[in-house]
Each structure stands twice: as C-alpha cells, then as structure tokens.
Amino acid sequence: MHAILQKVSALTQWTTDSPRPCPLCSGMERKLLFTREQWEIVQCSRCDMVFIGTQFAYDVQAQYHDWADEHAKEFQRRKKRQPVMLFLSRLLRPLRPHTEGRMLSQALRWRRGGKLLDFGCGEGAFIELAAKHFNVTGIELSPRAAQISQQRVRSARIFDGPVTEIAERELPAETFDVVTQFGYIEHEWHPLSGLRAAHRVLKPDGVTVIKTPNYASWNRYIRGTDWCGYHIPGHCNYFTPHTLSELFRKAGFEPLPGLLLDSLPTSDSLWMAARKPA
Ligand SMILES: [Zn+2]
C-alpha cells in the first residue's frame, strides 16, 4: 500500500509540470480530446499529431512505471468495462498471426542478415527469434525486462536505460543494418530524438521498421476512448500513417512503400519502414 501511495504521489508531482510541446512540430497550440485520471490526450492544432500533453521524466517512468504493471492495470480496466470484447479477443487469439513471427518477417522483408538493433526489446521474445538471422543488440528502459532479455539471448548485447541516451553514449554511428522499433515509439516521450538516434546508428541505406498503434484505425472511431490502442500514460504518442511519415522525414529518413495490408484502417496496428538515404 505504501509503495502504491509513493507511486501516486510521484506521478502527481511529475505531471503538474509545464505542458509538453507537440512531439512532431514542437507547437504549443492544441485541442483537448479527453482526459483520463490526471492525463490529457490532446491533438496539435498545427500538425494533427495526437499525444499526452503533459511532461513526464524518464527516471520517473523507469522507477515508478514498469510497463508490466501498467499492462496488468489496463487488462483489469478492460475486464471491468468490456468483459465480452475481452472474452472474444482472447478466444480469437490462436487465429491471429503470431506477433513475434510477424515482426521478424517485417524485418526480413528489408534485410536478410547483418547487425540488428532493437529499441525497447522488452523481455526479448523478438530478439530471440531475430538472433537466428541477425547479430542482435537490444536497448530496454525497464531493468527487470532487460535482465530477462539478457538471460534469454546470451549472445546479444543488451543495454538497460533510455533508448536515446544509450544509443548516443554507447553505440557508434553507422553500425547497424536494421533498427527495429516494435511497440517503442508510442512510449517514447521524445520520439523525434528516438528516430534521430536510429538514423545516427544506421549505416547509409540502413532500414528502420516500426510497429505502433494505428490512430487512424476504424476501430478507434468505433470504440472511442475504450480503443485498445490507448494505454495511458504508457502510450504517450498516437500516430497515423501521415504523422509517422512526417516524423520519419524530420529525422532524415525516406518512408518506404509498405504493403497495403500494413497500414489499412481496418488494422489496430500500423507497420511502417523507412530508409536512411545512402
Ligand atoms: Zn504539431
């Protein structure tokens, strides 16, 4: 109980900070879409980017907000509000494509081997598969998850800390053939810095591949604030194919033509890839 109270007081302390600039265009003009607890979900008046409009620091995020806790909380919230939807979703799970397998095939579409860096590698399920094709390195904010990753893939180099800081400090420029970001960029409070970090460590002609919730999905319009892409405050950026392409260009990338299936509004997930021009 004491730990929970500490968490709440830390969150309150850190979220009364100044407003967060738009992560895509740095604009400060925004309209409020909705609030949940102390968090405001806003849309930039200049570029339409949707994001959490309050500042939040990395160290607090790592210390007080392990993603494993947050997913359990979101699961309980849905169980209470949408028991039937959740039941159906779990029932249909075996029919859905295996997520890590799909991540691997997305990476293999662009590069068949070489050095792969995974941003936000979590507990290492993806890099374990990827290690059969690539020489893998991972960065993970949660120390607990980073440790599990390292135990799982002993040959990999796993760094524990914020992606942008680790990439800058520990990794030389123009080293990697692929940077994968599956479920990372929606969590990154500085997503442009995240993409710039990917750009710096990639070799010329290297590719970055992203999976993130698709804010342009029809399901989001239908389900409103109960949409499965909303994990608040875990997900602080909500991209459409358009806003993610713009962010790629700002970071110096050239968006690659995806398969039509990967960015349809029928999908809750958005898969996109971009190339660092040679
Ligand atoms: Zn903006």
Coordinates of C-alpha atoms and ligand atoms in Angstrom, one line a residue:
M1 CA 0.0 0.0 0.0
H2 CA 2.8 2.3 1.0
A3 CA 4.5 1.7 -2.4
I4 CA 1.3 2.5 -4.3
L5 CA 0.9 5.8 -2.4
Q6 CA 4.5 6.6 -3.2
K7 CA 3.8 5.9 -6.9
V8 CA 0.7 8.1 -6.9
S9 CA 2.5 11.0 -5.2
A10 CA 5.4 10.8 -7.6
L11 CA 3.1 10.8 -10.6
T12 CA 1.2 13.8 -9.3
Q13 CA 4.4 15.6 -8.6
W14 CA 5.8 15.0 -12.1
T15 CA 2.6 15.6 -14.1
T16 CA 2.0 19.1 -12.7
D17 CA 4.9 20.2 -14.9
S18 CA 4.7 22.6 -17.9
P19 CA 2.8 21.4 -21.0
R20 CA 4.6 19.0 -23.3
P21 CA 5.3 20.5 -26.7
C22 CA 3.9 18.6 -29.8
P23 CA 6.4 15.8 -30.3
L24 CA 6.1 16.2 -34.1
C25 CA 6.2 20.0 -34.7
S26 CA 7.0 21.4 -31.2
G27 CA 3.8 23.5 -31.4
M28 CA 2.1 24.5 -28.2
E29 CA -1.5 25.1 -29.5
R30 CA -3.6 22.0 -29.1
K31 CA -7.2 20.9 -28.5
L32 CA -8.2 18.6 -25.7
L33 CA -9.7 15.3 -26.9
F34 CA -10.3 13.7 -23.5
T35 CA -8.8 13.2 -20.0
R36 CA -8.2 10.1 -18.1
E37 CA -7.1 10.4 -14.4
Q38 CA -4.6 13.3 -14.4
W39 CA -3.6 12.8 -18.1
E40 CA -4.8 15.0 -21.0
I41 CA -4.9 13.5 -24.5
V42 CA -4.6 16.4 -27.0
Q43 CA -4.3 17.0 -30.7
C44 CA -1.9 19.5 -32.1
S45 CA -3.7 22.4 -33.9
R46 CA -0.8 22.8 -36.4
C47 CA 0.0 19.2 -37.5
D48 CA -2.8 17.0 -36.1
M49 CA -0.4 14.8 -34.0
V50 CA -2.2 13.2 -31.0
F51 CA -0.3 12.9 -27.8
I52 CA -0.3 13.1 -24.0
G53 CA 0.1 16.9 -23.4
T54 CA 1.9 16.7 -20.1
Q55 CA 5.6 16.3 -19.4
F56 CA 7.0 13.1 -17.8
A57 CA 10.6 12.3 -17.0
Y58 CA 12.5 9.1 -18.0
D59 CA 13.8 8.3 -14.5
V60 CA 10.3 8.5 -13.0
Q61 CA 9.0 6.5 -15.9
A62 CA 11.6 3.7 -15.2
Q63 CA 11.3 3.8 -11.5
Y64 CA 7.6 4.1 -10.9
H65 CA 6.1 2.9 -14.1
D66 CA 7.2 -0.5 -15.1
W67 CA 5.2 -1.5 -18.2
A68 CA 4.4 -4.9 -16.8
D69 CA 2.4 -3.2 -14.0
E70 CA 0.7 -0.9 -16.5
H71 CA -0.4 -3.7 -18.8
A72 CA -1.9 -5.6 -15.8
K73 CA -3.8 -2.4 -14.9
E74 CA -5.1 -1.9 -18.4
F75 CA -6.2 -5.5 -18.6
Q76 CA -8.2 -5.1 -15.3
R77 CA -9.8 -1.9 -16.7
R78 CA -11.0 -3.6 -19.8
K79 CA -12.2 -6.7 -18.0
K80 CA -14.4 -4.4 -16.0
R81 CA -15.7 -2.2 -18.8
Q82 CA -15.8 -4.7 -21.7
P83 CA -15.9 -8.3 -20.5
V84 CA -17.5 -9.6 -23.7
M85 CA -15.0 -7.9 -26.1
L86 CA -12.1 -9.2 -24.0
F87 CA -13.5 -12.7 -23.9
L88 CA -13.9 -12.7 -27.7
S89 CA -10.5 -11.2 -28.2
R90 CA -8.9 -14.0 -26.1
L91 CA -11.0 -16.7 -27.9
L92 CA -9.8 -15.5 -31.3
R93 CA -6.1 -15.1 -30.2
P94 CA -5.0 -18.5 -31.7
L95 CA -6.3 -17.4 -35.1
R96 CA -4.3 -14.2 -35.2
P97 CA -0.8 -14.2 -36.7
H98 CA 2.0 -14.8 -34.2
T99 CA 3.2 -11.3 -33.3
E100 CA 7.0 -12.0 -33.0
G101 CA 6.9 -14.0 -36.2
R102 CA 5.3 -11.1 -38.0
M103 CA 7.9 -8.7 -36.6
L104 CA 10.7 -11.0 -37.9
S105 CA 9.1 -11.3 -41.4
Q106 CA 8.8 -7.4 -41.4
A107 CA 12.5 -7.1 -40.7
L108 CA 13.5 -9.8 -43.2
R109 CA 11.5 -8.1 -45.9
W110 CA 14.1 -5.4 -46.0
R111 CA 17.3 -7.1 -44.8
R112 CA 18.2 -10.8 -44.7
G113 CA 21.0 -10.5 -42.2
G114 CA 23.7 -8.2 -40.7
K115 CA 23.5 -6.2 -37.5
L116 CA 20.1 -5.5 -35.9
L117 CA 19.4 -3.2 -33.0
D118 CA 16.0 -3.4 -31.2
F119 CA 14.7 -0.4 -29.5
G120 CA 12.6 -1.3 -26.4
C121 CA 13.4 -5.0 -26.6
G122 CA 11.2 -5.8 -23.6
E123 CA 11.7 -9.4 -22.3
G124 CA 13.4 -10.4 -25.6
A125 CA 10.8 -12.5 -27.3
F126 CA 11.5 -10.8 -30.7
I127 CA 15.3 -10.7 -30.4
E128 CA 15.4 -14.4 -29.5
L129 CA 13.8 -15.1 -32.9
A130 CA 15.8 -12.5 -34.7
A131 CA 19.1 -13.9 -33.4
K132 CA 18.7 -16.8 -35.8
H133 CA 19.2 -14.4 -38.7
F134 CA 21.0 -11.3 -37.3
N135 CA 23.7 -10.3 -34.9
V136 CA 21.4 -8.6 -32.3
T137 CA 21.7 -5.8 -29.8
G138 CA 18.8 -4.5 -27.6
I139 CA 18.0 -1.5 -25.5
E140 CA 15.4 -1.6 -22.8
L141 CA 14.2 1.0 -20.3
S142 CA 12.9 -1.4 -17.7
P143 CA 15.9 -3.0 -15.8
R144 CA 13.8 -6.1 -15.0
A145 CA 12.9 -6.7 -18.6
A146 CA 16.4 -6.0 -19.8
Q147 CA 17.7 -8.7 -17.4
I148 CA 15.2 -11.2 -18.7
S149 CA 16.2 -10.4 -22.3
Q150 CA 19.9 -11.0 -21.5
Q151 CA 19.2 -14.3 -19.9
R152 CA 17.1 -15.3 -22.9
V153 CA 19.6 -14.3 -25.6
R154 CA 23.1 -14.7 -24.1
S155 CA 24.9 -13.9 -27.3
A156 CA 23.1 -10.5 -27.5
R157 CA 24.4 -7.2 -26.1
I158 CA 21.6 -5.8 -24.0
F159 CA 21.7 -2.2 -22.6
D160 CA 19.4 -1.1 -19.8
G161 CA 18.3 2.6 -19.9
P162 CA 16.6 5.2 -22.1
V163 CA 17.0 4.4 -25.8
T164 CA 18.0 7.9 -26.8
E165 CA 20.7 8.2 -24.1
I166 CA 22.1 4.7 -24.5
A167 CA 22.3 5.0 -28.3
E168 CA 24.1 8.3 -28.1
R169 CA 26.5 7.2 -25.4
E170 CA 27.2 3.5 -26.1
L171 CA 26.8 2.9 -29.8
P172 CA 29.0 4.2 -32.7
A173 CA 27.4 5.9 -35.7
E174 CA 26.8 4.0 -38.9
T175 CA 27.0 0.5 -37.3
F176 CA 23.6 -1.3 -37.9
D177 CA 21.8 -2.6 -40.9
V178 CA 18.4 -2.6 -39.3
V179 CA 16.8 -0.8 -36.3
T180 CA 13.5 -2.4 -35.2
Q181 CA 11.1 -0.5 -33.0
F182 CA 8.1 -2.7 -32.2
G183 CA 6.0 -1.1 -29.6
Y184 CA 8.6 1.5 -28.7
I185 CA 7.8 4.8 -30.3
E186 CA 4.3 5.2 -28.7
H187 CA 6.1 5.0 -25.3
E188 CA 8.9 7.5 -26.2
W189 CA 8.5 10.9 -24.7
H190 CA 10.9 12.3 -27.3
P191 CA 10.0 10.3 -30.4
L192 CA 11.9 12.6 -32.8
S193 CA 15.1 12.0 -30.7
G194 CA 14.3 8.3 -30.9
L195 CA 14.2 8.4 -34.7
R196 CA 17.3 10.6 -34.9
A197 CA 19.1 8.0 -32.7
A198 CA 18.1 5.3 -35.1
H199 CA 19.3 7.4 -38.0
R200 CA 22.7 8.0 -36.5
V201 CA 23.5 4.4 -35.7
L202 CA 22.2 3.0 -39.0
K203 CA 24.6 2.5 -41.9
P204 CA 23.7 4.5 -45.1
D205 CA 20.9 2.7 -46.8
G206 CA 20.0 1.0 -43.5
V207 CA 16.4 0.5 -42.6
T208 CA 14.2 1.1 -39.6
V209 CA 11.0 -0.9 -39.1
I210 CA 8.2 0.3 -36.7
K211 CA 5.0 -1.2 -35.3
T212 CA 2.8 1.1 -33.3
P213 CA -1.0 1.5 -32.6
N214 CA -2.8 2.9 -35.7
Y215 CA -4.7 6.0 -34.6
A216 CA -6.3 6.1 -38.0
S217 CA -7.9 2.7 -37.4
W218 CA -11.7 2.5 -37.8
N219 CA -11.8 0.6 -34.6
R220 CA -10.6 3.7 -32.8
Y221 CA -13.5 5.7 -34.2
I222 CA -16.0 2.9 -33.2
R223 CA -14.6 2.2 -29.7
G224 CA -13.9 5.8 -28.8
T225 CA -11.9 6.1 -25.5
D226 CA -12.2 2.3 -25.0
W227 CA -10.0 1.7 -28.0
C228 CA -7.3 -1.0 -27.3
G229 CA -4.5 1.4 -28.5
Y230 CA -5.0 3.7 -25.5
H231 CA -2.6 2.8 -22.7
I232 CA -2.4 5.9 -20.6
P233 CA 0.1 7.1 -19.7
G234 CA 2.2 4.2 -21.2
H235 CA 1.5 5.3 -24.7
C236 CA 2.2 9.0 -25.0
N237 CA 2.1 9.3 -28.8
Y238 CA -0.7 8.2 -31.2
F239 CA 0.4 8.0 -34.8
T240 CA -1.4 7.8 -38.1
P241 CA 0.4 6.8 -41.4
H242 CA 0.6 10.5 -42.1
T243 CA 2.1 11.8 -38.8
L244 CA 4.6 8.9 -38.7
S245 CA 5.7 9.6 -42.2
E246 CA 6.2 13.3 -41.3
L247 CA 8.3 12.3 -38.2
F248 CA 10.4 9.9 -40.4
R249 CA 11.2 12.8 -42.8
K250 CA 12.0 15.2 -40.0
A251 CA 14.6 12.7 -38.7
G252 CA 16.2 12.4 -42.2
F253 CA 14.5 9.1 -43.3
E254 CA 12.8 8.3 -46.5
P255 CA 9.5 6.3 -45.8
L256 CA 9.4 3.0 -47.7
P257 CA 6.3 1.9 -49.6
G258 CA 4.7 -0.7 -47.3
L259 CA 2.3 -3.5 -48.2
L260 CA -1.2 -2.1 -48.4
L261 CA -2.2 -4.5 -45.7
D262 CA 0.2 -3.0 -43.2
S263 CA -1.5 0.4 -42.9
L264 CA -5.1 -0.2 -43.6
P265 CA -7.7 1.5 -41.3
T266 CA -9.0 -2.0 -40.6
S267 CA -5.9 -2.7 -38.5
D268 CA -5.3 -1.5 -35.0
S269 CA -1.5 -1.7 -35.7
L270 CA 0.5 0.4 -38.0
W271 CA 3.6 -1.2 -39.6
M272 CA 6.0 1.2 -41.4
A273 CA 9.5 1.1 -42.6
A274 CA 11.9 3.9 -43.6
R275 CA 15.4 4.0 -45.2
K276 CA 18.4 6.2 -44.3
P277 CA 19.4 7.7 -47.7
A278 CA 22.8 6.5 -48.8
Ligands
ZN1 ZN 2.3 19.5 -34.0

